[in-house]
Short mmCIF file of C-alpha atoms in Angstrom, two decimals:
data_model
loop_
_atom_site.label_atom_id
_atom_site.label_comp_id
_atom_site.label_asym_id
_atom_site.label_seq_id
_atom_site.Cartn_x
_atom_site.Cartn_y
_atom_site.Cartn_z
CA MET A 141 -27.98 12.67 50.84
CA PRO A 142 -27.17 11.94 46.92
CA GLU A 143 -30.00 10.86 44.86
CA ARG A 144 -30.53 7.21 44.55
CA ARG A 145 -29.63 5.92 41.14
CA THR A 146 -30.01 2.25 40.08
CA VAL A 147 -28.52 0.70 37.01
CA ALA A 148 -28.75 -3.06 35.99
CA LEU A 149 -26.59 -4.76 33.31
CA VAL A 150 -27.80 -7.28 30.91
CA THR A 151 -25.27 -9.31 29.41
CA LEU A 152 -25.23 -11.35 25.97
CA GLY A 153 -22.51 -13.09 24.14
CA CYS A 154 -19.41 -14.67 25.39
CA ALA A 155 -17.31 -14.67 28.75
CA ARG A 156 -15.35 -11.92 27.41
CA ASN A 157 -18.76 -9.74 27.46
CA GLU A 158 -19.45 -11.11 31.07
CA VAL A 159 -15.95 -9.56 32.12
CA ASP A 160 -16.56 -6.48 30.30
CA SER A 161 -20.11 -6.18 32.29
CA GLU A 162 -18.37 -6.85 35.75
CA GLU A 163 -15.72 -3.98 34.93
CA LEU A 164 -18.54 -1.69 33.99
CA ALA A 165 -20.37 -2.47 37.09
CA GLY A 166 -17.09 -1.87 39.09
CA ARG A 167 -16.75 1.77 37.88
CA LEU A 168 -20.53 2.53 38.22
CA ALA A 169 -20.52 0.99 41.85
CA ALA A 170 -17.28 3.32 42.65
CA ASP A 171 -19.32 6.50 41.29
CA GLY A 172 -22.16 5.73 43.53
CA TRP A 173 -24.50 3.71 41.20
CA GLU A 174 -26.81 1.15 43.08
CA LEU A 175 -26.56 -2.35 41.06
CA VAL A 176 -29.75 -4.17 40.90
CA GLU A 177 -30.32 -7.63 39.18
CA ASP A 178 -33.88 -6.96 37.49
CA ALA A 179 -33.85 -4.24 34.68
CA SER A 180 -37.50 -3.46 35.77
CA ASP A 181 -35.94 -2.06 38.87
CA ALA A 182 -33.63 -0.13 37.37
CA ASP A 183 -33.48 3.83 36.34
CA VAL A 184 -31.13 2.51 33.54
CA ALA A 185 -30.98 -0.56 31.89
CA VAL A 186 -27.47 -1.21 30.10
CA VAL A 187 -27.53 -4.00 27.47
CA ASN A 188 -24.15 -5.35 26.67
CA THR A 189 -24.49 -6.59 23.10
CA CYS A 190 -23.04 -9.17 21.03
CA GLY A 191 -21.96 -8.34 17.52
CA PHE A 192 -20.49 -11.45 16.31
CA VAL A 193 -22.92 -13.28 14.03
CA GLU A 194 -26.48 -12.51 12.73
CA ALA A 195 -28.33 -14.74 15.39
CA ALA A 196 -26.54 -12.97 18.39
CA LYS A 197 -27.11 -9.37 16.85
CA LYS A 198 -30.80 -10.32 16.85
CA ASP A 199 -30.69 -11.43 20.27
CA SER A 200 -29.12 -8.21 20.99
CA VAL A 201 -31.64 -6.06 19.32
CA ASP A 202 -34.29 -8.11 20.90
CA ALA A 203 -33.18 -7.56 24.48
CA LEU A 204 -32.90 -3.75 23.80
CA LEU A 205 -36.44 -4.05 22.52
CA GLU A 206 -37.46 -5.80 25.81
CA ALA A 207 -35.65 -3.31 27.91
CA ASN A 208 -37.46 -0.45 26.25
CA ASP A 209 -40.81 -1.99 27.17
CA LEU A 210 -40.38 -1.67 30.70
CA LYS A 211 -40.38 2.22 30.28
CA ASP A 212 -43.95 2.03 29.91
CA HIS A 213 -44.66 0.21 33.14
CA GLY A 214 -41.70 0.19 35.20
CA ARG A 215 -39.15 1.95 36.94
CA THR A 216 -36.63 2.33 33.78
CA GLN A 217 -36.26 5.63 32.27
CA ALA A 218 -33.58 4.68 29.92
CA VAL A 219 -31.95 1.96 27.91
CA VAL A 220 -28.33 2.18 26.79
CA ALA A 221 -26.62 -0.28 24.52
CA VAL A 222 -22.80 -1.04 24.94
CA GLY A 223 -20.78 -3.73 23.85
CA CYS A 224 -19.48 -5.43 20.52
CA MET A 225 -22.74 -4.32 18.59
CA ALA A 226 -22.71 -0.70 19.88
CA GLU A 227 -19.26 -0.61 19.15
CA ARG A 228 -19.30 -2.27 15.72
CA TYR A 229 -22.27 -0.01 14.45
CA GLY A 230 -22.37 3.18 16.51
CA LYS A 231 -24.64 6.13 15.17
CA ASP A 232 -25.64 3.56 12.30
CA LEU A 233 -27.13 1.36 15.37
CA ALA A 234 -28.64 4.58 17.18
CA GLU A 235 -30.42 5.64 13.93
CA ALA A 236 -31.73 1.99 13.20
CA LEU A 237 -32.85 1.66 16.85
CA PRO A 238 -34.32 4.48 18.36
CA GLU A 239 -35.63 2.77 20.95
CA ALA A 240 -32.14 2.78 22.78
CA ASP A 241 -31.48 6.17 24.71
CA GLY A 242 -27.76 5.77 24.13
CA VAL A 243 -25.23 3.64 22.00
CA LEU A 244 -22.14 3.65 23.70
CA GLY A 245 -18.55 2.43 22.26
CA PHE A 246 -15.63 1.34 24.25
CA ASP A 247 -14.19 4.94 24.31
CA ASP A 248 -17.18 5.57 26.50
CA TYR A 249 -16.55 3.02 29.16
CA ALA A 250 -13.84 4.77 31.31
CA ASP A 251 -16.64 7.43 31.75
CA ILE A 252 -19.69 5.24 31.91
CA SER A 253 -21.03 6.82 34.81
CA ASP A 254 -20.99 10.53 33.36
CA ARG A 255 -22.54 9.04 30.06
CA LEU A 256 -25.18 7.28 31.84
CA GLN A 257 -26.06 10.22 34.02
CA THR A 258 -26.45 12.66 30.94
CA ILE A 259 -28.74 10.02 29.29
CA LEU A 260 -30.69 9.75 32.54
CA SER A 261 -31.09 13.59 32.83
CA GLY A 262 -32.51 13.73 29.28
CA GLY A 263 -29.52 14.71 27.81
CA VAL A 264 -27.95 13.22 24.53
CA HIS A 265 -24.55 11.71 24.01
CA ALA A 266 -23.62 11.45 20.33
CA SER A 267 -23.04 8.06 19.08
CA HIS A 268 -19.55 7.44 17.67
CA THR A 269 -18.68 6.65 14.02
CA PRO A 270 -17.33 3.10 13.79
CA ARG A 271 -13.79 2.81 12.88
CA ASP A 272 -11.22 0.14 12.52
CA ARG A 273 -9.63 -0.63 15.77
CA ARG A 274 -6.74 -2.45 14.69
CA LYS A 275 -5.47 0.60 13.33
CA LEU A 276 -5.51 2.59 16.88
CA LEU A 277 -2.43 0.50 18.10
CA PRO A 278 1.08 0.35 16.92
CA LEU A 279 1.86 -2.53 14.11
CA SER A 280 4.57 -3.93 16.48
CA PRO A 281 3.04 -6.06 19.20
CA VAL A 282 5.74 -4.76 21.70
CA GLU A 283 4.78 -1.12 21.16
CA ARG A 284 1.48 -1.59 21.93
CA GLN A 285 2.03 -2.21 25.59
CA GLN A 286 2.89 1.89 25.80
CA ALA A 287 -0.51 2.71 23.85
CA THR A 288 -2.22 3.66 27.31
CA ASP A 289 -4.31 6.33 25.69
CA VAL A 290 -6.54 3.75 23.69
CA ALA A 291 -9.56 2.27 25.25
CA LEU A 292 -9.02 -1.76 25.75
CA PRO A 293 -11.96 -3.23 27.06
CA GLY A 294 -10.96 -5.82 29.98
CA HIS A 295 -7.37 -4.09 30.28
CA GLY A 296 -8.16 -0.63 32.54
CA GLU A 297 -9.74 2.69 32.56
CA VAL A 298 -8.19 6.14 31.58
CA ALA A 299 -10.20 7.76 34.48
CA PRO A 300 -8.59 7.18 37.96
CA ALA A 301 -10.63 5.15 40.30
CA PRO A 302 -12.12 6.90 43.58
CA GLU A 303 -9.77 6.63 46.60
CA ASP A 304 -12.76 4.94 48.77
CA LEU A 305 -13.97 1.91 46.74
CA PRO A 306 -17.17 0.34 47.96
CA GLU A 307 -17.25 -3.06 49.65
CA GLY A 308 -17.05 -5.71 46.88
CA VAL A 309 -15.14 -3.63 44.18
CA ALA A 310 -11.81 -4.66 42.99
CA PRO A 311 -9.14 -2.05 43.05
CA GLU A 312 -7.14 -1.26 40.04
CA SER A 313 -3.86 -2.68 40.70
CA GLY A 314 -2.08 -1.01 37.45
CA PRO A 315 -2.55 0.93 34.55
CA ARG A 316 -4.22 -1.55 32.75
CA ALA A 317 -6.08 -3.66 35.66
CA PRO A 318 -9.74 -2.15 35.84
CA LEU A 319 -12.08 -1.99 38.40
CA ARG A 320 -14.45 -5.18 38.82
CA ARG A 321 -17.60 -5.75 40.67
CA ARG A 322 -19.02 -9.22 40.59
CA LEU A 323 -22.74 -9.64 39.29
CA GLY A 324 -23.40 -12.98 40.70
CA THR A 325 -22.37 -15.68 42.98
CA SER A 326 -21.15 -18.39 40.95
CA PRO A 327 -17.83 -20.07 41.87
CA VAL A 328 -16.67 -19.72 38.59
CA ALA A 329 -15.55 -16.49 37.20
CA SER A 330 -13.72 -15.42 33.76
CA VAL A 331 -10.62 -13.55 33.74
CA LYS A 332 -9.50 -11.60 30.65
CA LEU A 333 -5.96 -12.83 29.51
CA ALA A 334 -5.87 -10.49 26.55
CA SER A 335 -7.81 -8.42 24.02
CA GLY A 336 -8.27 -8.31 20.35
CA CYS A 337 -6.64 -10.33 17.68
CA ASP A 338 -4.18 -10.28 14.92
CA ARG A 339 -5.39 -12.84 13.03
CA ARG A 340 -6.94 -12.18 9.70
CA CYS A 341 -9.55 -15.14 9.52
CA SER A 342 -11.59 -14.20 6.31
CA PHE A 343 -14.98 -14.79 7.86
CA CYS A 344 -14.48 -12.96 11.24
CA ALA A 345 -15.06 -9.26 11.70
CA ILE A 346 -13.96 -9.27 15.52
CA PRO A 347 -10.64 -7.76 15.11
CA SER A 348 -11.97 -4.60 13.09
CA PHE A 349 -14.13 -3.88 16.49
CA ARG A 350 -12.21 -5.47 18.99
CA GLY A 351 -8.72 -4.38 17.75
CA SER A 352 -5.31 -5.62 17.72
CA PHE A 353 -4.02 -8.20 19.90
CA ILE A 354 -2.48 -6.99 23.53
CA SER A 355 -1.94 -8.86 26.38
CA ARG A 356 -2.32 -8.14 30.19
CA ARG A 357 0.51 -8.16 32.39
CA PRO A 358 0.89 -11.23 34.34
CA SER A 359 0.65 -9.09 37.64
CA ASP A 360 -2.65 -7.78 36.94
CA VAL A 361 -4.19 -11.04 35.91
CA LEU A 362 -2.72 -12.72 39.20
CA GLY A 363 -4.08 -9.75 41.10
CA GLU A 364 -7.52 -10.18 39.83
CA THR A 365 -7.24 -13.92 40.45
CA ARG A 366 -6.59 -13.33 44.07
CA TRP A 367 -9.28 -10.78 44.38
CA LEU A 368 -11.94 -13.13 42.93
CA ALA A 369 -10.66 -16.13 45.09
CA GLU A 370 -11.32 -13.60 48.19
CA GLN A 371 -14.82 -13.48 46.62
CA GLY A 372 -15.27 -17.12 46.92
CA VAL A 373 -14.36 -18.17 43.41
CA LYS A 374 -13.20 -21.42 43.02
CA GLU A 375 -12.58 -22.02 39.26
CA ILE A 376 -11.13 -19.16 36.97
CA MET A 377 -11.47 -19.36 33.11
CA LEU A 378 -8.89 -17.49 30.96
CA VAL A 379 -10.56 -15.69 28.30
CA SER A 380 -9.67 -13.84 25.23
CA GLU A 381 -10.06 -13.88 21.57
CA ASN A 382 -6.69 -16.09 21.24
CA ASN A 383 -4.87 -17.18 24.31
CA THR A 384 -2.28 -19.04 22.61
CA SER A 385 -0.83 -15.61 21.65
CA TYR A 386 -0.62 -14.57 25.26
CA GLY A 387 2.80 -12.98 25.90
CA LYS A 388 4.10 -12.08 22.41
CA ASP A 389 3.75 -8.31 22.92
CA LEU A 390 5.47 -8.80 26.49
CA GLY A 391 8.54 -10.45 24.79
CA ASP A 392 7.70 -14.10 25.73
CA ILE A 393 5.21 -16.12 23.64
CA ARG A 394 5.80 -18.80 26.53
CA LEU A 395 4.50 -16.71 29.01
CA LEU A 396 1.11 -18.72 29.43
CA GLU A 397 3.21 -21.55 30.28
CA THR A 398 4.88 -19.73 33.48
CA LEU A 399 1.70 -18.10 34.45
CA LEU A 400 -0.70 -20.98 34.54
CA PRO A 401 1.22 -22.67 37.53
CA GLU A 402 1.16 -19.43 39.37
CA LEU A 403 -2.47 -18.80 39.09
CA ALA A 404 -3.18 -22.52 40.18
CA ALA A 405 -1.08 -21.97 43.33
CA VAL A 406 -3.62 -18.74 44.46
CA ASP A 407 -4.97 -19.65 47.53
CA GLY A 408 -8.49 -21.06 47.21
CA ILE A 409 -8.51 -21.49 43.52
CA GLU A 410 -9.09 -25.20 42.86
CA ARG A 411 -9.42 -25.06 38.93
CA VAL A 412 -7.97 -22.80 36.12
CA ARG A 413 -9.06 -23.37 32.72
CA VAL A 414 -7.90 -21.88 29.61
CA SER A 415 -10.26 -21.19 26.50
CA TYR A 416 -9.96 -20.65 22.89
CA LEU A 417 -6.74 -21.96 21.51
CA GLN A 418 -5.53 -21.93 17.91
CA PRO A 419 -4.44 -25.49 16.89
CA ALA A 420 -1.95 -23.96 14.45
CA GLU A 421 -0.40 -22.04 17.58
CA MET A 422 -0.21 -24.78 20.10
CA ARG A 423 3.26 -25.76 21.51
CA PRO A 424 4.51 -28.89 23.16
CA ALA A 425 5.42 -27.01 25.86
CA LEU A 426 2.08 -25.55 26.39
CA ILE A 427 0.32 -28.98 26.05
CA ASP A 428 2.72 -30.22 28.73
CA VAL A 429 1.63 -27.35 31.21
CA LEU A 430 -2.15 -28.02 30.30
CA THR A 431 -2.00 -31.91 30.95
CA SER A 432 0.30 -32.00 33.70
CA THR A 433 0.08 -29.05 36.08
CA PRO A 434 -2.01 -29.59 39.35
CA LYS A 435 -5.26 -27.52 39.42
CA VAL A 436 -4.86 -26.76 35.74
CA ALA A 437 -8.00 -28.32 33.76
CA PRO A 438 -6.78 -30.70 30.71
CA TYR A 439 -9.19 -29.06 28.71
CA PHE A 440 -8.64 -27.88 25.01
CA ASP A 441 -10.93 -25.39 23.20
CA LEU A 442 -9.43 -25.79 19.87
CA SER A 443 -10.79 -23.65 17.21
CA PHE A 444 -10.50 -26.09 14.17
CA GLN A 445 -13.36 -24.53 12.01
CA HIS A 446 -12.87 -27.01 9.44
CA SER A 447 -10.37 -29.62 8.42
CA ALA A 448 -10.37 -29.72 4.47
CA PRO A 449 -7.12 -28.01 3.33
CA GLY A 450 -8.80 -25.92 0.69
CA VAL A 451 -11.56 -24.69 2.98
CA LEU A 452 -9.21 -23.63 5.70
CA ARG A 453 -6.80 -21.93 3.12
CA ALA A 454 -9.88 -19.96 1.95
CA MET A 455 -10.28 -19.24 5.65
CA ARG A 456 -6.67 -18.01 5.81
CA ARG A 457 -5.98 -20.53 8.62
CA PHE A 458 -3.93 -23.53 8.61
CA GLY A 459 -3.97 -27.58 9.18
CA ASP A 460 -5.74 -30.62 7.73
CA THR A 461 -7.57 -33.48 9.09
CA GLU A 462 -4.74 -35.46 9.69
CA ARG A 463 -2.67 -32.76 11.52
CA PHE A 464 -5.39 -32.06 13.68
CA LEU A 465 -5.81 -35.98 14.55
CA GLU A 466 -2.10 -36.04 15.34
CA LEU A 467 -2.57 -33.19 17.92
CA LEU A 468 -5.57 -34.63 19.58
CA GLU A 469 -3.60 -37.82 19.56
CA THR A 470 -0.54 -36.00 21.25
CA ILE A 471 -2.96 -34.33 23.88
CA ARG A 472 -4.67 -37.87 24.83
CA GLY A 473 -1.44 -39.34 25.10
CA LYS A 474 -0.30 -37.20 27.93
CA ALA A 475 -3.89 -36.82 29.53
CA PRO A 476 -6.44 -39.59 28.33
CA GLN A 477 -9.30 -37.98 30.17
CA ALA A 478 -8.59 -34.48 28.54
CA GLY A 479 -11.28 -32.55 27.35
CA VAL A 480 -11.57 -31.02 23.89
CA ARG A 481 -14.30 -28.86 22.05
CA SER A 482 -14.17 -26.98 18.85
CA ASN A 483 -16.50 -24.96 16.52
CA PHE A 484 -16.87 -25.45 12.79
CA ILE A 485 -18.56 -23.81 9.80
CA VAL A 486 -20.49 -25.39 7.31
CA GLY A 487 -21.41 -23.94 3.70
CA PHE A 488 -18.22 -21.48 3.65
CA PRO A 489 -17.96 -20.31 0.07
CA GLY A 490 -16.19 -22.85 -2.40
CA GLU A 491 -16.79 -25.72 0.04
CA THR A 492 -17.45 -28.96 -2.22
CA GLU A 493 -19.10 -32.17 -1.26
CA ALA A 494 -15.84 -33.68 -0.88
CA ASP A 495 -14.77 -30.86 1.64
CA PHE A 496 -17.90 -31.55 3.76
CA ALA A 497 -17.24 -35.23 3.61
CA GLU A 498 -13.64 -34.49 4.71
CA LEU A 499 -15.17 -32.51 7.74
CA GLU A 500 -17.55 -35.23 8.62
CA ARG A 501 -14.31 -37.77 8.56
CA PHE A 502 -12.49 -35.58 10.85
CA ILE A 503 -15.56 -35.01 13.30
CA SER A 504 -16.20 -38.79 13.18
CA ALA A 505 -12.54 -39.52 14.44
CA ALA A 506 -11.75 -36.83 16.69
CA ARG A 507 -14.13 -37.77 19.46
CA LEU A 508 -14.70 -34.33 20.93
CA ASP A 509 -16.51 -33.79 23.99
CA ALA A 510 -18.55 -30.84 22.78
CA VAL A 511 -18.90 -29.42 19.34
CA GLY A 512 -20.56 -26.07 18.03
CA VAL A 513 -21.59 -26.01 14.45
CA PHE A 514 -22.44 -22.94 12.39
CA GLY A 515 -23.80 -22.22 8.87
CA TYR A 516 -21.71 -19.79 6.86
CA SER A 517 -23.33 -16.38 6.54
CA ASP A 518 -21.63 -13.13 5.07
CA GLU A 519 -20.41 -10.51 7.81
CA GLU A 520 -19.85 -7.21 6.49
CA GLY A 521 -16.21 -6.01 6.42
CA THR A 522 -14.90 -9.54 5.97
CA GLU A 523 -12.69 -10.86 3.21
CA ALA A 524 -15.37 -13.64 2.68
CA VAL A 525 -17.98 -11.41 1.83
CA GLY A 526 -16.22 -10.79 -1.66
CA TYR A 527 -15.57 -14.52 -2.31
CA ASP A 528 -16.87 -16.28 -5.49
CA GLY A 529 -18.58 -19.77 -5.08
CA LYS A 530 -21.29 -18.82 -2.44
CA LEU A 531 -23.71 -21.73 -1.60
CA ASP A 532 -27.43 -21.31 -1.80
CA ALA A 533 -29.11 -20.95 1.53
CA ASP A 534 -31.04 -24.34 1.59
CA VAL A 535 -27.54 -26.10 0.72
CA ILE A 536 -26.14 -24.42 3.92
CA ALA A 537 -29.18 -25.30 5.88
CA GLU A 538 -29.28 -28.69 4.91
CA ARG A 539 -25.26 -29.17 5.46
CA LEU A 540 -25.93 -27.54 8.88
CA GLU A 541 -28.72 -30.00 9.95
CA HIS A 542 -26.70 -32.95 8.94
CA MET A 543 -23.49 -32.00 10.61
CA SER A 544 -25.24 -30.83 13.87
CA ARG A 545 -27.06 -34.32 14.06
CA ILE A 546 -23.86 -36.08 13.59
CA ALA A 547 -22.24 -33.92 16.30
CA ASP A 548 -24.99 -34.63 18.75
CA GLU A 549 -24.66 -38.31 18.11
CA LEU A 550 -20.90 -38.62 18.49
CA THR A 551 -20.51 -36.11 21.35
CA ALA A 552 -23.54 -38.22 23.33
CA GLN A 553 -21.24 -41.55 22.37
CA ARG A 554 -18.08 -39.67 23.91
CA ALA A 555 -19.79 -38.79 27.15
CA GLU A 556 -20.95 -42.62 27.16
CA GLU A 557 -17.21 -43.40 26.99
CA ARG A 558 -16.83 -41.62 30.37
CA LEU A 559 -19.05 -44.11 32.20
CA GLY A 560 -17.31 -45.61 35.16
CA GLU A 561 -14.71 -42.80 35.18
CA THR A 562 -14.03 -40.69 38.42
CA LEU A 563 -13.95 -37.23 37.87
CA GLU A 564 -13.32 -34.10 40.18
CA VAL A 565 -16.43 -32.07 39.80
CA LEU A 566 -17.20 -28.54 41.08
CA VAL A 567 -20.64 -28.23 42.48
CA GLU A 568 -21.93 -25.07 41.06
CA SER A 569 -25.70 -25.16 42.24
CA VAL A 570 -27.84 -27.30 44.71
CA ASP A 571 -31.58 -26.73 44.78
CA ASP A 572 -34.91 -28.30 44.96
CA GLU A 573 -36.05 -27.91 41.32
CA ASP A 574 -32.58 -28.88 39.68
CA GLY A 575 -31.00 -30.66 42.20
CA ALA A 576 -26.93 -30.61 42.43
CA VAL A 577 -25.09 -29.81 39.31
CA GLY A 578 -21.64 -29.30 38.91
CA ARG A 579 -18.82 -29.48 36.00
CA ALA A 580 -16.03 -31.85 35.51
CA ALA A 581 -12.61 -30.54 34.15
CA HIS A 582 -13.55 -31.23 30.43
CA GLN A 583 -16.81 -29.21 30.75
CA ALA A 584 -16.56 -25.51 30.46
CA PRO A 585 -19.24 -23.18 31.44
CA GLU A 586 -22.50 -22.80 29.26
CA THR A 587 -21.09 -24.73 26.20
CA ASP A 588 -19.89 -28.13 27.15
CA GLY A 589 -22.50 -30.14 29.22
CA GLN A 590 -22.81 -30.60 32.79
CA VAL A 591 -22.44 -33.24 35.60
CA VAL A 592 -26.14 -34.11 37.41
CA PHE A 593 -25.51 -35.48 40.77
CA THR A 594 -27.99 -38.52 41.69
CA SER A 595 -28.13 -37.07 45.25
CA GLY A 596 -27.76 -33.30 46.35
CA GLU A 597 -27.40 -34.55 49.97
CA GLY A 598 -24.35 -32.88 51.51
CA LEU A 599 -23.43 -30.98 48.67
CA GLU A 600 -23.20 -27.42 48.43
CA PRO A 601 -21.88 -24.55 45.67
CA GLY A 602 -18.02 -24.27 45.58
CA ARG A 603 -17.23 -27.51 46.79
CA MET A 604 -14.85 -29.64 44.67
CA VAL A 605 -15.61 -33.21 45.21
CA VAL A 606 -14.80 -36.87 43.43
CA ALA A 607 -17.57 -38.17 41.62
CA LYS A 608 -18.02 -41.71 39.68
CA VAL A 609 -20.02 -41.13 36.17
CA VAL A 610 -23.09 -43.64 36.48
CA GLY A 611 -25.11 -42.39 33.57
CA THR A 612 -25.47 -39.88 30.63
CA ASP A 613 -27.87 -37.72 29.16
CA GLY A 614 -26.46 -36.41 25.69
CA VAL A 615 -23.70 -34.71 26.65
CA ASP A 616 -24.27 -34.48 30.21
CA LEU A 617 -23.06 -36.94 32.80
CA VAL A 618 -24.99 -38.46 35.89
CA ALA A 619 -22.71 -39.05 38.87
CA GLU A 620 -22.64 -40.24 42.30
CA TYR A 621 -20.05 -38.24 44.54
CA CYS A 622 -17.64 -40.35 46.40
CA GLU A 623 -15.74 -37.87 48.60
CA VAL A 624 -15.20 -34.02 49.05
CA LEU A 625 -11.59 -32.79 48.04
CA GLY A 626 -9.45 -31.16 50.79
CA ALA A 627 -11.94 -32.28 53.66
CA GLY A 628 -10.20 -35.55 54.89
CA SER A 629 -11.53 -37.84 52.03
CA ARG A 630 -15.20 -37.60 53.72
CA THR A 631 -17.90 -39.86 52.39
CA PRO A 632 -21.48 -38.83 51.50
CA ASP A 633 -22.73 -40.49 54.83
CA GLU A 634 -19.85 -38.53 56.76
CA GLU A 635 -20.88 -35.28 54.93
CA ALA A 636 -24.37 -35.88 56.19
CA GLY A 637 -23.55 -36.27 59.73
CA ARG A 638 -24.61 -39.87 59.79
#
């Protein structure tokens, strides 16, 4: 009998990282590893790190150190770093953090089982020297689809899959359709739509370590969605660095408009959500599909970042307050209940008091459902590092505190505007401690608040129900449910058998 090998995956960062972890889990399960939830029960703890901003990098280091502590009083024998931070810093991270027994980049993902076995056996796998991954793929987007020899997290593996897959592992359905194993039982799952980014925002380092933009083929996205539905998933969230660019390397920039209705028609899927949309790339036809297609959430995760024209130009982005407000007016003209969220950077080099006031004017008028505000910090390898006009740290902190307070007040007001609305809510959890909790169409996982039910009686995870908003708590909504969708319009009393 083969020796029992156990592995735990600890995931930090965004939904794209969560998909990467499930794909690593699929490969490991296919190669005979036993997946365990608690790192203290694992021979190897694999920490999927985030390398986006300083706070995320600190969290990643803390997670690695915490996992390393398990080696002194648990089963854990090795701690391995993967993910964006490992890819971005490679051997430099390995030297700075000797507590990690291995630092693996994206090129190691296809052979993750062998890499972990080598490390677990006391061997050493040399960490890679970081390189600009934008240079690994052809400049022409269309030519990138033929570059199957480049590791693209979320798109596929170079190594072939075993013929006999364990139960619960999704099979490869094409050259860029990876194995996948779910790491939880949530009725919501993310699906990678594309990887990388061709935009050159002056503050962002992601393209340098995620690479150039490349779409997954629609057949692979559909195949993975069908498999997820078979696993009990009710909502899928399409993720990438820029979903509005989907299809440009496949010869059809409007491919997302075609794909969304097909995904919504997959048996068992109740909701399809699209994340990360670029305001400058929004198309009328895409807005129409997002606001009118049954089971497609009228949800707009728009990356505004700022609204003062001078700051946006310095960021190498486009738009201004009036154009952004016109976009929101168009969206809400088609779907008044549409959800809109965005992130903003304050204290960008050269941001004047007038620029800051302009951003506040926009946020005050935009009626956003969720807002993330971040203070600018230099990210090595980005153009903005060399900019003049850097603001003092205390000025950035003051602006961050002010805008965060404004954002909290405005999003709470926006939630109050929904009092009395009837919403379709996906129930995500029901327990004695937290009661019944779910999310409406305007609420994405982790970032946008939730719906708390006044009673959990008759509810169960994975149910899509109609609920009426009767209260608010910040961005969260309090609701009482009226009927279960697709169940003959049952009332709560009927659902409970009374």
